[in-house]
Coordinates of C-alpha atoms and ligand atoms in Angstrom, one line a residue:
M96 CA -21.0 10.2 -8.3
H97 CA -21.6 10.6 -4.6
T98 CA -24.3 9.3 -2.3
V99 CA -25.2 11.0 1.0
L100 CA -26.8 8.7 3.5
Q101 CA -30.3 10.0 4.3
H102 CA -31.5 8.2 7.4
P103 CA -32.6 9.5 10.9
L104 CA -30.4 6.9 12.6
V105 CA -27.4 8.1 10.7
N106 CA -28.2 11.8 11.4
H107 CA -28.7 11.0 15.1
R108 CA -25.2 9.6 15.3
V109 CA -23.5 12.3 13.2
T110 CA -25.0 14.9 15.5
L111 CA -23.6 13.2 18.6
M112 CA -20.2 12.7 16.8
R113 CA -20.0 16.5 16.0
D114 CA -20.6 17.5 19.6
Q115 CA -17.3 18.8 21.0
A116 CA -18.3 17.4 24.4
T117 CA -18.3 13.8 23.0
P118 CA -15.3 12.0 24.5
P119 CA -13.0 9.7 22.4
K120 CA -14.6 6.4 23.6
L121 CA -18.1 7.5 22.5
F122 CA -16.7 9.2 19.4
R123 CA -15.0 5.9 18.3
E124 CA -18.3 4.0 18.9
L125 CA -20.2 6.4 16.8
V126 CA -17.5 6.2 14.0
N127 CA -18.0 2.4 14.1
E128 CA -21.7 2.6 13.9
I129 CA -21.8 5.1 11.1
T130 CA -19.2 3.2 9.2
E131 CA -21.4 0.1 9.2
F132 CA -24.3 2.1 7.8
L133 CA -21.9 3.4 5.1
A134 CA -20.8 -0.1 4.3
F135 CA -24.4 -1.4 4.0
E136 CA -25.1 1.4 1.4
A137 CA -21.8 1.1 -0.5
L138 CA -22.0 -2.7 -0.8
K139 CA -25.6 -3.0 -2.1
D140 CA -24.2 -4.2 -5.4
V141 CA -21.5 -6.5 -4.0
R142 CA -21.0 -9.7 -6.0
M143 CA -22.7 -12.7 -4.7
K144 CA -22.7 -16.4 -5.5
A145 CA -25.7 -18.7 -5.0
V146 CA -25.3 -21.5 -2.5
D147 CA -27.5 -24.1 -0.9
V148 CA -27.7 -24.6 2.9
V149 CA -29.7 -27.0 5.0
T150 CA -31.6 -25.5 7.8
P151 CA -33.0 -27.7 10.7
V152 CA -36.2 -27.7 8.7
A153 CA -35.4 -27.9 5.0
K154 CA -33.0 -27.0 2.2
A155 CA -32.7 -23.3 1.5
R156 CA -31.3 -21.4 -1.5
G157 CA -29.0 -18.7 -0.3
A158 CA -26.2 -16.4 -1.5
L159 CA -22.8 -15.5 -0.1
V160 CA -20.5 -12.6 -0.8
D161 CA -18.2 -13.5 -3.6
E162 CA -15.9 -10.6 -3.9
H163 CA -12.2 -10.0 -3.2
I164 CA -12.2 -6.8 -1.2
V165 CA -9.2 -4.8 -0.1
L166 CA -9.9 -2.1 2.6
V167 CA -7.6 0.9 2.4
P168 CA -7.6 3.1 5.5
I169 CA -5.8 6.4 5.1
L170 CA -3.6 6.9 8.1
R171 CA -4.2 8.0 10.6
A172 CA -7.9 8.7 11.0
G173 CA -9.0 6.0 8.5
M174 CA -7.9 3.4 11.1
G175 CA -10.9 4.5 13.1
M176 CA -13.2 3.0 10.5
L177 CA -11.3 -0.2 10.0
D178 CA -12.7 -2.4 12.8
A179 CA -16.3 -1.7 11.7
M180 CA -15.4 -2.5 8.0
L181 CA -13.7 -5.8 9.1
D182 CA -16.8 -6.7 11.2
V183 CA -19.0 -6.6 8.1
L184 CA -16.3 -7.9 5.7
P185 CA -14.3 -10.3 7.8
Y186 CA -12.5 -11.8 4.8
A187 CA -11.3 -8.5 3.4
K188 CA -7.6 -7.8 3.1
V189 CA -6.2 -4.5 4.3
G190 CA -3.7 -2.2 2.6
V191 CA -2.6 1.0 4.3
L192 CA -1.8 4.5 2.9
G193 CA -0.1 7.1 5.1
M194 CA -0.8 10.7 4.3
Q195 CA -0.4 13.9 6.3
R196 CA -1.9 17.3 5.2
N197 CA 0.5 20.2 5.0
E198 CA -0.9 22.5 7.6
D199 CA -0.5 25.6 5.5
T200 CA -1.5 24.4 2.0
A201 CA -3.6 21.3 2.9
E202 CA -1.6 19.4 0.2
P203 CA -1.4 15.7 1.1
I204 CA 2.1 14.4 1.8
P205 CA 2.2 10.7 1.3
Y206 CA 4.6 9.0 3.9
Y207 CA 3.7 5.3 3.8
A208 CA 2.2 2.8 1.4
K209 CA 1.6 -0.9 2.0
V210 CA -1.1 -2.0 -0.4
P211 CA -1.1 -5.4 -2.2
P212 CA -0.9 -4.9 -6.0
A213 CA -4.2 -5.7 -7.8
K214 CA -4.3 -9.2 -9.2
G215 CA -7.6 -9.1 -11.0
E216 CA -11.0 -7.8 -10.3
E217 CA -10.6 -6.8 -6.6
L218 CA -12.7 -4.1 -5.1
A219 CA -10.7 -1.5 -3.2
I220 CA -12.5 0.5 -0.6
V221 CA -10.8 3.7 0.7
I222 CA -11.9 4.6 4.2
D223 CA -11.2 8.0 5.7
P224 CA -13.5 10.0 8.0
M225 CA -13.0 13.3 6.3
L226 CA -13.1 14.5 2.7
A227 CA -12.1 18.2 3.1
T228 CA -10.2 19.6 0.1
G229 CA -10.3 16.1 -1.4
G230 CA -6.5 16.1 -1.8
S231 CA -5.9 13.0 0.3
A232 CA -8.7 10.9 -1.2
C233 CA -7.7 11.9 -4.8
D234 CA -4.1 11.0 -4.1
A235 CA -5.1 7.7 -2.5
V236 CA -7.2 6.7 -5.5
A237 CA -4.5 7.7 -7.9
Q238 CA -2.1 5.4 -6.0
L239 CA -4.6 2.6 -6.2
K240 CA -5.0 3.0 -9.9
K241 CA -1.2 2.9 -10.4
L242 CA -1.3 -0.4 -8.5
G243 CA -3.8 -1.8 -11.0
Y244 CA -7.1 -1.4 -9.1
R245 CA -10.0 -0.7 -11.5
R246 CA -12.9 -1.0 -9.1
I247 CA -12.6 1.5 -6.2
K248 CA -15.1 3.0 -3.8
C249 CA -14.6 5.7 -1.1
L250 CA -16.3 5.9 2.2
H251 CA -16.3 9.1 4.3
L252 CA -18.2 10.3 7.4
I253 CA -18.2 14.0 6.6
A254 CA -17.4 15.8 3.3
A255 CA -17.2 19.4 2.1
P256 CA -18.7 20.4 -1.2
E257 CA -15.3 21.6 -2.4
G258 CA -13.7 18.2 -1.8
V259 CA -16.5 16.3 -3.5
A260 CA -16.2 18.6 -6.5
K261 CA -12.5 18.1 -6.8
F262 CA -12.8 14.3 -6.3
E263 CA -15.5 14.0 -8.9
K264 CA -13.4 16.0 -11.4
E265 CA -10.3 13.8 -10.9
H266 CA -12.0 10.4 -10.5
P267 CA -15.5 10.7 -12.0
E268 CA -16.0 6.9 -12.2
V269 CA -15.3 6.3 -8.5
P270 CA -18.4 6.2 -6.3
V271 CA -18.2 8.1 -3.0
F272 CA -20.4 7.4 0.0
I273 CA -20.8 10.1 2.7
A274 CA -22.8 10.2 6.0
A275 CA -23.1 14.0 5.9
L276 CA -22.3 16.7 3.3
D277 CA -21.4 19.9 5.1
E278 CA -21.5 23.6 4.2
R279 CA -17.9 24.5 3.2
L280 CA -14.3 24.7 4.2
N281 CA -12.9 27.4 6.4
S282 CA -9.7 29.4 5.8
H283 CA -7.7 26.5 7.5
F284 CA -9.2 23.9 5.2
Y285 CA -11.3 22.5 8.0
I286 CA -14.9 21.4 7.3
V287 CA -17.6 23.7 8.6
P288 CA -19.5 22.7 10.8
G289 CA -17.6 19.4 10.6
L290 CA -16.3 17.8 13.8
G291 CA -12.8 19.2 14.1
D292 CA -9.8 17.0 13.6
A293 CA -11.0 13.5 13.2
G294 CA -7.7 11.8 14.0
D295 CA -7.4 13.8 17.2
R296 CA -10.9 13.0 18.3
I297 CA -10.5 9.2 17.5
F298 CA -7.1 8.9 19.2
G299 CA -7.7 11.4 22.1
T300 CA -4.7 13.6 21.0
L301 CA -6.5 17.0 21.2
Ligands
PRP416 C1 -7.3 14.3 7.7 C2 -8.3 13.3 7.3 C3 -8.0 13.1 5.9 C4 -7.6 14.5 5.4 C5 -8.7 15.1 4.7 O1 -6.0 13.7 7.9 O2 -8.2 12.1 8.1 O3 -7.0 12.1 5.6 O4 -7.3 15.2 6.6 O5 -8.4 16.3 4.2 P1 -8.2 16.6 2.7 O6 -9.5 16.2 2.0 O7 -8.1 18.1 2.6 O8 -7.0 15.9 2.1 P2 -4.7 14.5 8.5 O9 -3.8 14.9 7.4 O10 -5.2 15.6 9.4 O11 -4.0 13.4 9.3 P3 -4.4 12.4 10.5 O12 -5.4 11.4 9.9 O13 -3.1 11.8 10.8 O14 -4.9 13.2 11.6
URA417 N1 -9.3 16.8 8.5 C1 -10.0 16.7 9.6 O1 -9.8 15.9 10.5 N2 -11.0 17.6 9.8 C2 -11.3 18.5 8.9 O2 -12.3 19.3 9.1 C3 -10.5 18.6 7.7 C4 -9.5 17.7 7.5

């Protein structure tokens, strides 16, 4: 199941982010802002517990997030979304998965994994700007399942239909949240129109 954010404020930022003239500093700011919008959508059903607080005027019945969350950025580009996620979920833990696409086949090559094993009902949230062929996201979720995670969500800025289809075939129960669903992949497995190489644009390594 995938959800594409439909909001003018998201579209505005995605448009600026795509622009090849956007420099890394602005690009990173846009990634942060769009990631926060994705988090708001993806966490609509986050578990809450009721609490009472006392305002300067009266008692108020409120609710606080009551969920153990593990954020899982896929290196390297996923790191670009981490600060924004930690801003909205300051108590989340962080696990890291390193993966590099083979430039010819686009197969993901895992090179690093440091994710705490699941203890119970944690919610794991995979973050990676791009879902292209879907190989990296599929592999990340498979690794999380092996570690015992049963509740997983994926957040991406831009996706290709081919990647979404592959992901939904392999992990149909894992919800995916996307800021923009693009047209297709090109012959180099890049998203069209996309934004180019997300890692290079975040880290200024073009
Ligand atoms: C990019 C991106 C995703 C992956 C998506 O990473 O950040 O992880 O490609 O492509 P896929 O859906 O076809 O697997 P890349 O391997 O270029 O590494 P980087 O983040 O280190 O730049
Ligand atoms: N990875 C990227 O950074 N961009 C793409 O278009 C595809 C994979």
